[in-house]
mmCIF file of C-alpha atoms in Angstrom:
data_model
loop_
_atom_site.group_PDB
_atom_site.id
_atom_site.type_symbol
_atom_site.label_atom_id
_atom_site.label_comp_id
_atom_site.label_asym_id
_atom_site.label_seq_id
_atom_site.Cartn_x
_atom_site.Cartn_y
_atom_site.Cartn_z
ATOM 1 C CA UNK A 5 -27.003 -17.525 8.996
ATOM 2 C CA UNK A 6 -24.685 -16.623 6.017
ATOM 3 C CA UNK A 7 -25.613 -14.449 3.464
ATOM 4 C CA UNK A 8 -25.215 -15.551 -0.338
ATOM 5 C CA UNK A 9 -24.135 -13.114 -2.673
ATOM 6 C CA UNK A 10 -22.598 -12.845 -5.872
ATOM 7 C CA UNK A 11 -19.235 -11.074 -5.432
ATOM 8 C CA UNK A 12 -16.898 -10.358 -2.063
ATOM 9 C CA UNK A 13 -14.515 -7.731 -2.142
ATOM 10 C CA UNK A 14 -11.633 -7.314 0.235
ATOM 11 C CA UNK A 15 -10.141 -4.525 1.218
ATOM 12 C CA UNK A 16 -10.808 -0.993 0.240
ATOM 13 C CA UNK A 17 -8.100 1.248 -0.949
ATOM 14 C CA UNK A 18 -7.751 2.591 -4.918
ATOM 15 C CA UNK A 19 -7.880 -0.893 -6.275
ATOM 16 C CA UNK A 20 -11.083 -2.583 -4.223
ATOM 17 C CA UNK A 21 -13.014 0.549 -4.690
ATOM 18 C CA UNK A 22 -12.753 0.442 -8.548
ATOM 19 C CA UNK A 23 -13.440 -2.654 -8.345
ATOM 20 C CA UNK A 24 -16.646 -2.345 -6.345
ATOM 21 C CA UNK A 25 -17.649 0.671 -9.050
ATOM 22 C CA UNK A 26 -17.243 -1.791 -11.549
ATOM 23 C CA UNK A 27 -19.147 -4.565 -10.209
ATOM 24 C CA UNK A 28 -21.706 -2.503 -9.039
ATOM 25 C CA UNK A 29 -22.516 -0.766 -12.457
ATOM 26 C CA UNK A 30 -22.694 -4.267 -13.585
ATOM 27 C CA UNK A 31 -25.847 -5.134 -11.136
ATOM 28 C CA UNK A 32 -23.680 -7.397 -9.014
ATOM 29 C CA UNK A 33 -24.425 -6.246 -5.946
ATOM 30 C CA UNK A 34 -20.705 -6.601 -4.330
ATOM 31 C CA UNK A 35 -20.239 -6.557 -0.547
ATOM 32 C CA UNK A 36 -17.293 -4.225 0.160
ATOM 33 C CA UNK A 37 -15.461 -5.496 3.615
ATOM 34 C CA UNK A 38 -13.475 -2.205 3.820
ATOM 35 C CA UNK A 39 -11.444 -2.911 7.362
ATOM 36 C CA UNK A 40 -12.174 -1.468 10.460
ATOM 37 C CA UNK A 41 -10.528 2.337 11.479
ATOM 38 C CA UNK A 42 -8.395 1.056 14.437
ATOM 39 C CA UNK A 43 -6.552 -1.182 12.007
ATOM 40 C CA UNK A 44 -3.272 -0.231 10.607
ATOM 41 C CA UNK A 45 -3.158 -2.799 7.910
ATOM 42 C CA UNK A 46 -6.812 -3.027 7.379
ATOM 43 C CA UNK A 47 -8.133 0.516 7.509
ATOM 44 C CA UNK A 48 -10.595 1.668 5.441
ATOM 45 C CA UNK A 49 -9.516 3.176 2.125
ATOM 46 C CA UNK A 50 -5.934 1.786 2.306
ATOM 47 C CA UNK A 51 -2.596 3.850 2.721
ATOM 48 C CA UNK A 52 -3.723 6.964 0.995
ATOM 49 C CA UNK A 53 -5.927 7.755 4.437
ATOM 50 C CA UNK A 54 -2.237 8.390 5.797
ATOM 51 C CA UNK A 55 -1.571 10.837 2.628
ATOM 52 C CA UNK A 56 -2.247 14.408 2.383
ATOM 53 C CA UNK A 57 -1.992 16.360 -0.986
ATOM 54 C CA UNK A 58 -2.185 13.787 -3.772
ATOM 55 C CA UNK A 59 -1.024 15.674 -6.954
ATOM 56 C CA UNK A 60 -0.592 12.827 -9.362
ATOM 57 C CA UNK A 61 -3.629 11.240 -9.992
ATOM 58 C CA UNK A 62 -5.563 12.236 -13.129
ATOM 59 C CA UNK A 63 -8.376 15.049 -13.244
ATOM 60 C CA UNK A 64 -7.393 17.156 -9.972
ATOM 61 C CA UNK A 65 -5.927 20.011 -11.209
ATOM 62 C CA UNK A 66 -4.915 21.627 -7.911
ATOM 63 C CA UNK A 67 -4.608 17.787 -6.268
ATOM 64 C CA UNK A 68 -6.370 16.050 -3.780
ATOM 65 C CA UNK A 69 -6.106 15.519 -0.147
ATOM 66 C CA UNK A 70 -6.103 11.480 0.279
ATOM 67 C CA UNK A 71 -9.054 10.747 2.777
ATOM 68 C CA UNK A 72 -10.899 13.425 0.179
ATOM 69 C CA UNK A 73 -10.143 11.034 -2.910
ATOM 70 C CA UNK A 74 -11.097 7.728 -1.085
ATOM 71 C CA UNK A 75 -13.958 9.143 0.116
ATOM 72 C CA UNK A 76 -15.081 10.311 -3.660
ATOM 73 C CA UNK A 77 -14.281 6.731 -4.499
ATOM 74 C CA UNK A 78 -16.484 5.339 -1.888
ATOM 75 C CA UNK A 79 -19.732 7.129 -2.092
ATOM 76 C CA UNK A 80 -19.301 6.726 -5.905
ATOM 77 C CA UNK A 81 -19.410 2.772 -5.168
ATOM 78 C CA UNK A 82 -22.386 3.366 -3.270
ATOM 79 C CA UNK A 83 -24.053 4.992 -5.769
ATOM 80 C CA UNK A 84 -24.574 2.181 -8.067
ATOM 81 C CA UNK A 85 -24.879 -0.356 -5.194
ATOM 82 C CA UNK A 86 -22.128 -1.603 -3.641
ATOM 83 C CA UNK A 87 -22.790 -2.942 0.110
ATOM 84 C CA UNK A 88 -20.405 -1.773 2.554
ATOM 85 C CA UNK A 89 -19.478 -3.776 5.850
ATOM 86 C CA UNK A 90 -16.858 -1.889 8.101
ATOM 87 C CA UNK A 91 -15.013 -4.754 9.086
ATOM 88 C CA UNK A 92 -12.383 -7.157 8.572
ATOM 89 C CA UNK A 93 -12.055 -10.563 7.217
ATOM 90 C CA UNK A 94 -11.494 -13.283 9.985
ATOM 91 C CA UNK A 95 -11.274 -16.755 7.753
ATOM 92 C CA UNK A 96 -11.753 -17.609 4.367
ATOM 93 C CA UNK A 97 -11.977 -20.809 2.995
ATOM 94 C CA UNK A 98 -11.086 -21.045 -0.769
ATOM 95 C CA UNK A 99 -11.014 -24.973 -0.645
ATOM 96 C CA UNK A 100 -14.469 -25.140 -2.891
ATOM 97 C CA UNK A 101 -17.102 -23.391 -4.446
ATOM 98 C CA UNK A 102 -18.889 -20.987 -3.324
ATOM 99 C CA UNK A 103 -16.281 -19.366 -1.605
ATOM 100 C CA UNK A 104 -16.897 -18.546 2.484
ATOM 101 C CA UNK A 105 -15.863 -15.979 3.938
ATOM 102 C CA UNK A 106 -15.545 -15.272 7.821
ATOM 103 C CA UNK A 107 -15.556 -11.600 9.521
ATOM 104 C CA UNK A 108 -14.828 -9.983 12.859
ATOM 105 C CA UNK A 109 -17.937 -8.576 13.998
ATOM 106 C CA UNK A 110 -20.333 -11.709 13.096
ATOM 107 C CA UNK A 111 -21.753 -13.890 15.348
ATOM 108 C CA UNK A 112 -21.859 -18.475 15.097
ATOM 109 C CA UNK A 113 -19.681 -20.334 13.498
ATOM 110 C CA UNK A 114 -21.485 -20.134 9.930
ATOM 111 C CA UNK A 115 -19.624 -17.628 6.889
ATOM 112 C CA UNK A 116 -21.043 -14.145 7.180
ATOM 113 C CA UNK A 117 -20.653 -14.573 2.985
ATOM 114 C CA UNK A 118 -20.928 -17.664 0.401
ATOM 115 C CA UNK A 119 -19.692 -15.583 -2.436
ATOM 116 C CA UNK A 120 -19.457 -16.954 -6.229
ATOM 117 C CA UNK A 121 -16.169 -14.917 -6.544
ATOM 118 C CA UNK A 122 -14.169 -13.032 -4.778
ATOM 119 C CA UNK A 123 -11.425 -10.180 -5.243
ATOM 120 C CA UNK A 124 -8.918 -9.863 -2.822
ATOM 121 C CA UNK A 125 -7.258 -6.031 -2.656
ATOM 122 C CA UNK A 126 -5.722 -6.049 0.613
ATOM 123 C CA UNK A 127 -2.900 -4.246 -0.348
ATOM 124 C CA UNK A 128 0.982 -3.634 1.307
ATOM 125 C CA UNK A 129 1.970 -1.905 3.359
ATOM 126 C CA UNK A 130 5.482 -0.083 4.332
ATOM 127 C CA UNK A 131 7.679 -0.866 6.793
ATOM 128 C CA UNK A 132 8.394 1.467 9.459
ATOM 129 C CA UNK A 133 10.810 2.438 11.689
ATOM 130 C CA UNK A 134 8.474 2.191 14.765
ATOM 131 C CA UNK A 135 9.525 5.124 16.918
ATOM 132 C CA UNK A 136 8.007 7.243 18.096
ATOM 133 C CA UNK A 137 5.456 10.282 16.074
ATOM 134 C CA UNK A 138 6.312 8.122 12.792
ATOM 135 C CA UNK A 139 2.757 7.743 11.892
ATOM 136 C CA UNK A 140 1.848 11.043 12.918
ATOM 137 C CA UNK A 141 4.093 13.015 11.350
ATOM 138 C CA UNK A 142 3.330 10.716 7.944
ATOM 139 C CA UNK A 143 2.443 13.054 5.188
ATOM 140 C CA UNK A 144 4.087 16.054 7.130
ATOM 141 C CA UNK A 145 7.586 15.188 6.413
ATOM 142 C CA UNK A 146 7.942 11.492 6.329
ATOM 143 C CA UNK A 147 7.049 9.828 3.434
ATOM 144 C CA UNK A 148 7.333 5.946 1.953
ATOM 145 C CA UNK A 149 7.010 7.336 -1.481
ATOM 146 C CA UNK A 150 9.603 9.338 -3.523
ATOM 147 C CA UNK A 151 7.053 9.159 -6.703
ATOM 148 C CA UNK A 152 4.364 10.202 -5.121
ATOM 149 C CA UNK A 153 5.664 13.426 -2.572
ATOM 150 C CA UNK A 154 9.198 14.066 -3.622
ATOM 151 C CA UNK A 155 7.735 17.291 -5.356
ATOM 152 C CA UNK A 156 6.649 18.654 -2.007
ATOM 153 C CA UNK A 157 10.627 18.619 -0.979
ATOM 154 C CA UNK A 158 11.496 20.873 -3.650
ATOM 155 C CA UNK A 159 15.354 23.086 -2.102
ATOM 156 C CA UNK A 160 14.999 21.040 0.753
ATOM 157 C CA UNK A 161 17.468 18.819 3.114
ATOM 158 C CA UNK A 162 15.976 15.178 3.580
ATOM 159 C CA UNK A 163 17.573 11.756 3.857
ATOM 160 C CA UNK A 164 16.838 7.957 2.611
ATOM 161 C CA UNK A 165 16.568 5.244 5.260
ATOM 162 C CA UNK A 166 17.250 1.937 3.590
ATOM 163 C CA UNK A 167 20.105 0.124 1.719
ATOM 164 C CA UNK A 168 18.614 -1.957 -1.044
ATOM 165 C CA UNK A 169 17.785 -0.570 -4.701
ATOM 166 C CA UNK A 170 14.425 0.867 -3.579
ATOM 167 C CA UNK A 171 15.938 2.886 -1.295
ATOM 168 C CA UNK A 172 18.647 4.287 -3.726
ATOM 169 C CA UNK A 173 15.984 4.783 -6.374
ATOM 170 C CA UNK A 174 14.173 6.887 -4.361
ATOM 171 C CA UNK A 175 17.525 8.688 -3.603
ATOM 172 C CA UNK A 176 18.443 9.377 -6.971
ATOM 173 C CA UNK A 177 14.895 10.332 -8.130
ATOM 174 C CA UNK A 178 14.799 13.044 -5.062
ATOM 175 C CA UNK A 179 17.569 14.293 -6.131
ATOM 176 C CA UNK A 180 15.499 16.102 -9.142
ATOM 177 C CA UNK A 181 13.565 18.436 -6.325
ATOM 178 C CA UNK A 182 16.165 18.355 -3.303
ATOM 179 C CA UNK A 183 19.145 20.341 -2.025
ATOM 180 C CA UNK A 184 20.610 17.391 -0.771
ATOM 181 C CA UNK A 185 19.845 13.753 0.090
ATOM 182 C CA UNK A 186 21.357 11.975 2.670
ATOM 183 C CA UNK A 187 21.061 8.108 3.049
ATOM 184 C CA UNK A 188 21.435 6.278 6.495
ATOM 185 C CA UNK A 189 22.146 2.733 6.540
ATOM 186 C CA UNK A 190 21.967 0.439 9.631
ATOM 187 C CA UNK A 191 24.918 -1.410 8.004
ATOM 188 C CA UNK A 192 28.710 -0.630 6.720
ATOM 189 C CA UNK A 193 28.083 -1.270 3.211
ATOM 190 C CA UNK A 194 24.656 -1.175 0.872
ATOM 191 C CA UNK A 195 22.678 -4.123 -0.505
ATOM 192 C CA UNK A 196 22.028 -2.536 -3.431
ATOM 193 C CA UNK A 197 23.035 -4.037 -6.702
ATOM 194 C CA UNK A 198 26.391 -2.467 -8.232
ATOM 195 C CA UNK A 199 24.754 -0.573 -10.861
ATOM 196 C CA UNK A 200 22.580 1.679 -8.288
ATOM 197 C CA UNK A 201 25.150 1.876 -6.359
ATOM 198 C CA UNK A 202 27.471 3.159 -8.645
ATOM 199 C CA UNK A 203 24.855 5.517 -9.588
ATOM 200 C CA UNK A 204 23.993 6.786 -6.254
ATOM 201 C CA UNK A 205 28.063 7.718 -5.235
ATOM 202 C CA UNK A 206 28.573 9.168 -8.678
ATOM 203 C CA UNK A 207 25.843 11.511 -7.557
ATOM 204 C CA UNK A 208 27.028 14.811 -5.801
ATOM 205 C CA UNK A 209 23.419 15.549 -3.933
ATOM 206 C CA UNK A 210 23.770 12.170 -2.312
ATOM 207 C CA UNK A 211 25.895 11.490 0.899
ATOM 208 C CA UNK A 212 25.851 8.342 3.089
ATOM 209 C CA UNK A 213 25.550 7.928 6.652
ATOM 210 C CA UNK A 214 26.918 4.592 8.015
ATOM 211 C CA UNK A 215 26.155 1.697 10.719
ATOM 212 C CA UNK A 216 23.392 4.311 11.869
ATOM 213 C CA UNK A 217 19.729 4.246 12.697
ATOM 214 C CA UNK A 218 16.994 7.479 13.362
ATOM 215 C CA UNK A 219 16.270 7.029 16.886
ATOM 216 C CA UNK A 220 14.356 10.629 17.129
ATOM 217 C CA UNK A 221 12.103 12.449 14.998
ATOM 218 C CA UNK A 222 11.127 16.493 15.966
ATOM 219 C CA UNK A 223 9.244 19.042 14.938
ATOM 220 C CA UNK A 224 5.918 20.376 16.338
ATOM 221 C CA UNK A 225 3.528 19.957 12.992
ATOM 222 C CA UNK A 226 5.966 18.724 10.206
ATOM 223 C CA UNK A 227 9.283 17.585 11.171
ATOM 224 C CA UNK A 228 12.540 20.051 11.181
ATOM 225 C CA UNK A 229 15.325 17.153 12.134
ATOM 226 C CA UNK A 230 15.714 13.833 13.392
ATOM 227 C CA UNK A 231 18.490 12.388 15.793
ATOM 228 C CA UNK A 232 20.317 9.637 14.253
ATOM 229 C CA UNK A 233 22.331 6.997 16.376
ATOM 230 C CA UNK A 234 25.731 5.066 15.525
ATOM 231 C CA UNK A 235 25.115 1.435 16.162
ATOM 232 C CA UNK A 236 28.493 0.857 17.103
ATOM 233 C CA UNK A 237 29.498 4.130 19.041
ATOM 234 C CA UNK A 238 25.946 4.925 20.261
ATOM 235 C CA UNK A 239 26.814 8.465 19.783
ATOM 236 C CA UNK A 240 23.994 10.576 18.922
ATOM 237 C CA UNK A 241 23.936 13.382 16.109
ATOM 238 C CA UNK A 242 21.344 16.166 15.153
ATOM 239 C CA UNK A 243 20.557 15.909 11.380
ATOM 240 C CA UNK A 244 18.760 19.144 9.970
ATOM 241 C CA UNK A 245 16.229 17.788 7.283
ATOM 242 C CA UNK A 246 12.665 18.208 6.622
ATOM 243 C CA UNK A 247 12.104 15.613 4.504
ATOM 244 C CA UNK A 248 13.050 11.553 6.003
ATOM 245 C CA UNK A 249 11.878 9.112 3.121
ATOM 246 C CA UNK A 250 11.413 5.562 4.764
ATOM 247 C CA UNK A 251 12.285 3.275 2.150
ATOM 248 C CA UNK A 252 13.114 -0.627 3.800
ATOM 249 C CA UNK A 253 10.922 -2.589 2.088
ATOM 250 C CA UNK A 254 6.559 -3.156 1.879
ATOM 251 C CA UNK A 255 5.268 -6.014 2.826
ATOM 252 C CA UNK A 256 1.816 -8.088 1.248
ATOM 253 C CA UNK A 257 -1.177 -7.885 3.467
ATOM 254 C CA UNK A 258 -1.823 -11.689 3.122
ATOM 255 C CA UNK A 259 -1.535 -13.684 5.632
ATOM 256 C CA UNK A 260 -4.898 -14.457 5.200
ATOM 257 C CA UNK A 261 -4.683 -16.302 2.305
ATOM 258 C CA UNK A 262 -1.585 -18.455 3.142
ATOM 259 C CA UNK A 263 -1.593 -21.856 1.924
ATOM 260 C CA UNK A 264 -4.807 -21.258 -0.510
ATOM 261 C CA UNK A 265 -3.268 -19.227 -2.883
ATOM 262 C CA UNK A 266 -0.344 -18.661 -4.989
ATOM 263 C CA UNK A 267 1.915 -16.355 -3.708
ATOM 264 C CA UNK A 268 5.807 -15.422 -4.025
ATOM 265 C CA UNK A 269 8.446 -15.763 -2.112
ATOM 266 C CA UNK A 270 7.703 -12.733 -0.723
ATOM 267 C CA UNK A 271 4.151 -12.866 -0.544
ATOM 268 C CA UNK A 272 2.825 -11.207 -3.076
ATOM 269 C CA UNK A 273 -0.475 -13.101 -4.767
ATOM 270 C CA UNK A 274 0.310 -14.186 -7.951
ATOM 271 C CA UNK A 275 -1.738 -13.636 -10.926
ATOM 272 C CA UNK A 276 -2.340 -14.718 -14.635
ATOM 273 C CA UNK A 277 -3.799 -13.803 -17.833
ATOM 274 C CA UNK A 278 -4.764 -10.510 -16.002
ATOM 275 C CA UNK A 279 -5.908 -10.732 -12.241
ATOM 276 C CA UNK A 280 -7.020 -14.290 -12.130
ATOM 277 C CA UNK A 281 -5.386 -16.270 -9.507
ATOM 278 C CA UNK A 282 -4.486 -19.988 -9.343
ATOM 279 C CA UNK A 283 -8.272 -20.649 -7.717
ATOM 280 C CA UNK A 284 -11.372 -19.934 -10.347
ATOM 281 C CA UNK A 285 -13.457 -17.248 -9.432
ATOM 282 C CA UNK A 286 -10.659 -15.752 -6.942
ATOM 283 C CA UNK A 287 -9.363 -12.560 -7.879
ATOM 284 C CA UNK A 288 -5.916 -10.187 -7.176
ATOM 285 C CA UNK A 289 -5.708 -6.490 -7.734
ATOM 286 C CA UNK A 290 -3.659 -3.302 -6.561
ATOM 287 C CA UNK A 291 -0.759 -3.731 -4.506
ATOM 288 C CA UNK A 292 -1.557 -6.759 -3.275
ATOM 289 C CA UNK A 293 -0.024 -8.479 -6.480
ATOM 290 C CA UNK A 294 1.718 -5.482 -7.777
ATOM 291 C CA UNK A 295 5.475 -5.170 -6.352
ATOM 292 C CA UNK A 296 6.738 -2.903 -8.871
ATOM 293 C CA UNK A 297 4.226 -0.108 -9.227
ATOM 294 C CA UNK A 298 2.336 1.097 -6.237
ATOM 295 C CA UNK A 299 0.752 3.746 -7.202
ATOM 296 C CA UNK A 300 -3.149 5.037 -6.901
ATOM 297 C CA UNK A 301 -3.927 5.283 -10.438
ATOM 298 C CA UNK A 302 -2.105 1.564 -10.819
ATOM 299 C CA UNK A 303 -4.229 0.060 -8.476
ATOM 300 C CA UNK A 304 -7.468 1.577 -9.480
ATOM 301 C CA UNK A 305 -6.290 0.844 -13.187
ATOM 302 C CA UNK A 306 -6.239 -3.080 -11.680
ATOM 303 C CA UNK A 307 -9.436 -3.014 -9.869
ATOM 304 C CA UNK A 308 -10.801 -2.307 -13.216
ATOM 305 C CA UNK A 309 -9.262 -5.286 -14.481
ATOM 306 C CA UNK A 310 -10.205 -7.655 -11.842
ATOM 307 C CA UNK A 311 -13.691 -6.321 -12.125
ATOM 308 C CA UNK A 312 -14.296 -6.838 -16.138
ATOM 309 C CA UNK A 313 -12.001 -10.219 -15.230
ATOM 310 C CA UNK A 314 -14.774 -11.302 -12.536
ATOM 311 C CA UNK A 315 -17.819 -10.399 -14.731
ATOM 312 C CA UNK A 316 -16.038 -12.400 -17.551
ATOM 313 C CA UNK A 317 -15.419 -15.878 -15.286
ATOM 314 C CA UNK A 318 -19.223 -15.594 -13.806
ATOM 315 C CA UNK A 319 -20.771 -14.882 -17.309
ATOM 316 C CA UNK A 320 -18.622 -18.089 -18.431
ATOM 317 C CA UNK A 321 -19.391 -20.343 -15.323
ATOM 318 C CA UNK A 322 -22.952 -19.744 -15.677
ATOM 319 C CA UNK A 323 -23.461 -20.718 -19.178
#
């Protein structure tokens, strides 16, 4: 039988959990479908459970280890009463109101949730180079943020994986804490627009490895060097860095929501006058919408928004 509540959120990283803190304090009782642990796009507490010292985000001095913060998060939501299921959402249906809303570990055919709104804060997440000990040596010595850990790489050797302007940003902004960057590209020539490329060879921390792809990563806890392969020679070479930045592009989680909302041409959910998207009563925070960004305090800053943006279109439905 399907449970009707005010307010669904989905997903559970920075942006969902302020949300649920904020729809909580406002006696709205908001059912938190966090993900499920075994899930690498729908884990609970989003990306940051992959990130170790967080020394960015306001009010922690001496920083915070990731799981740490979105655990803090969490039990704060729970304090004021927000509802946590740890699962995943199987099928919504957006089509009229209320909104349902389908889960993995329910049982029938009815919605586990009729919801009068909704906020969606799946998130993005990076693309990897799926070989092997990339996740587990993420946060000791690969990294899919230059803003967030290029401080830890401070006199150090790493290298750039990627061709496009992200991927020469983050060169040229690790060149502030590095000895030397160097940036391996699968191709003979970058994608990058002229400008940032430009930039990047007028730089003299940054070299360039061509028609090449990292094949091997070692190191016993953090990694010492990786073995990078020519894609036309297949010869192999030993590159001493500490540091590999993975920087080929993020993609939306939301596939679940294709064909009932908005998106680009990307994926990303788009959103108006705030966090609204094109349905009433359906909501977008946090990476999910946000291509530019990506940052914890971002997101949070736009579950916030969605939240006060929610509380807003309810007050104004029901009168």
């Amino acid at each position: 039988m399907s449970e009707k509540v005010k307010v669904v959120i989905i997903g559970s990283g920075p942006a969902g959990l302020t949300a649920a803190i904020y729809t909580a304090r406002a006696d709205l009782s908001p059912i938190v479908i966090e993900g499920e642990p075994s899930s690498t796009t729908d884990q609970p507490g989003g990306q940051l459970m992959l990130t170790s010292d967080i020394e960015n985000y306001p009010g922690f001095v001496e920083g915070i280890m990731g799981p740490e913060l979105m655990s803090n998060f969490r039990s704060q939501a729970q304090r004021f009463g927000a509802i946590f299921n740890t699962t995943k959402v199987s099928r919504v249906d957006f089509s009229e109101h209320p909104f349902k809303v389908w889960t993995s570990n329910q049982t029938g055919e009815e919605p586990a949730y009729i919801a009068d709104a909704v906020i969606i804060s799946t998130g993005a997440r990076s693309l990897l180079l799926n070989i092997d000990r990339e996740t587990e040596l993420i946060g000791h010595g690969i990294s899919t943020c230059a803003t967030c850990d290029g401080f830890f790489f401070r006199d150090q050797d790493i290298a750039v994986v990627g061709g496009g302007d992200s991927a020469l940003e983050e060169a040229g902004f690790l060149t502030k804490f590095a000895k030397s960057v160097t940036v391996i590209h699968r191709r003979n020539e970058l994608r990058a627009s002229k400008i940032m490329q430009d930039r990047a060879f007028a730089n003299p921390k940054i070299s360039f490895i061509w028609d090449s792809t990292v094949t091997e990563l070692h190191g016993d806890k953090s990694l010492e060097h990786i073995t990078v392969t020519n894609n036309i020679t297949g010869e192999n070479t030993e590159l001493p860095v500490t540091g590999l930045f993975v920087a080929i592009g993020h993609s939306p989680n939301t596939d679940l929501f294709k064909g009932q909302i908005d998106m680009d041409d990307v994926g990303y959910i788009i959103t108006n006058s705030g966090t609204a998207t094109n349905i009433p009563g359906v909501f977008a925070c946090g990476d999910v919408q946000d291509h530019i960004y990506r940052q914890a305090i971002t997101a949070a800053g736009s579950g916030c928004m969605a939240a006060i943006d929610l509380e807003k279109w309810l007050k104004e439905s029901e009168s």
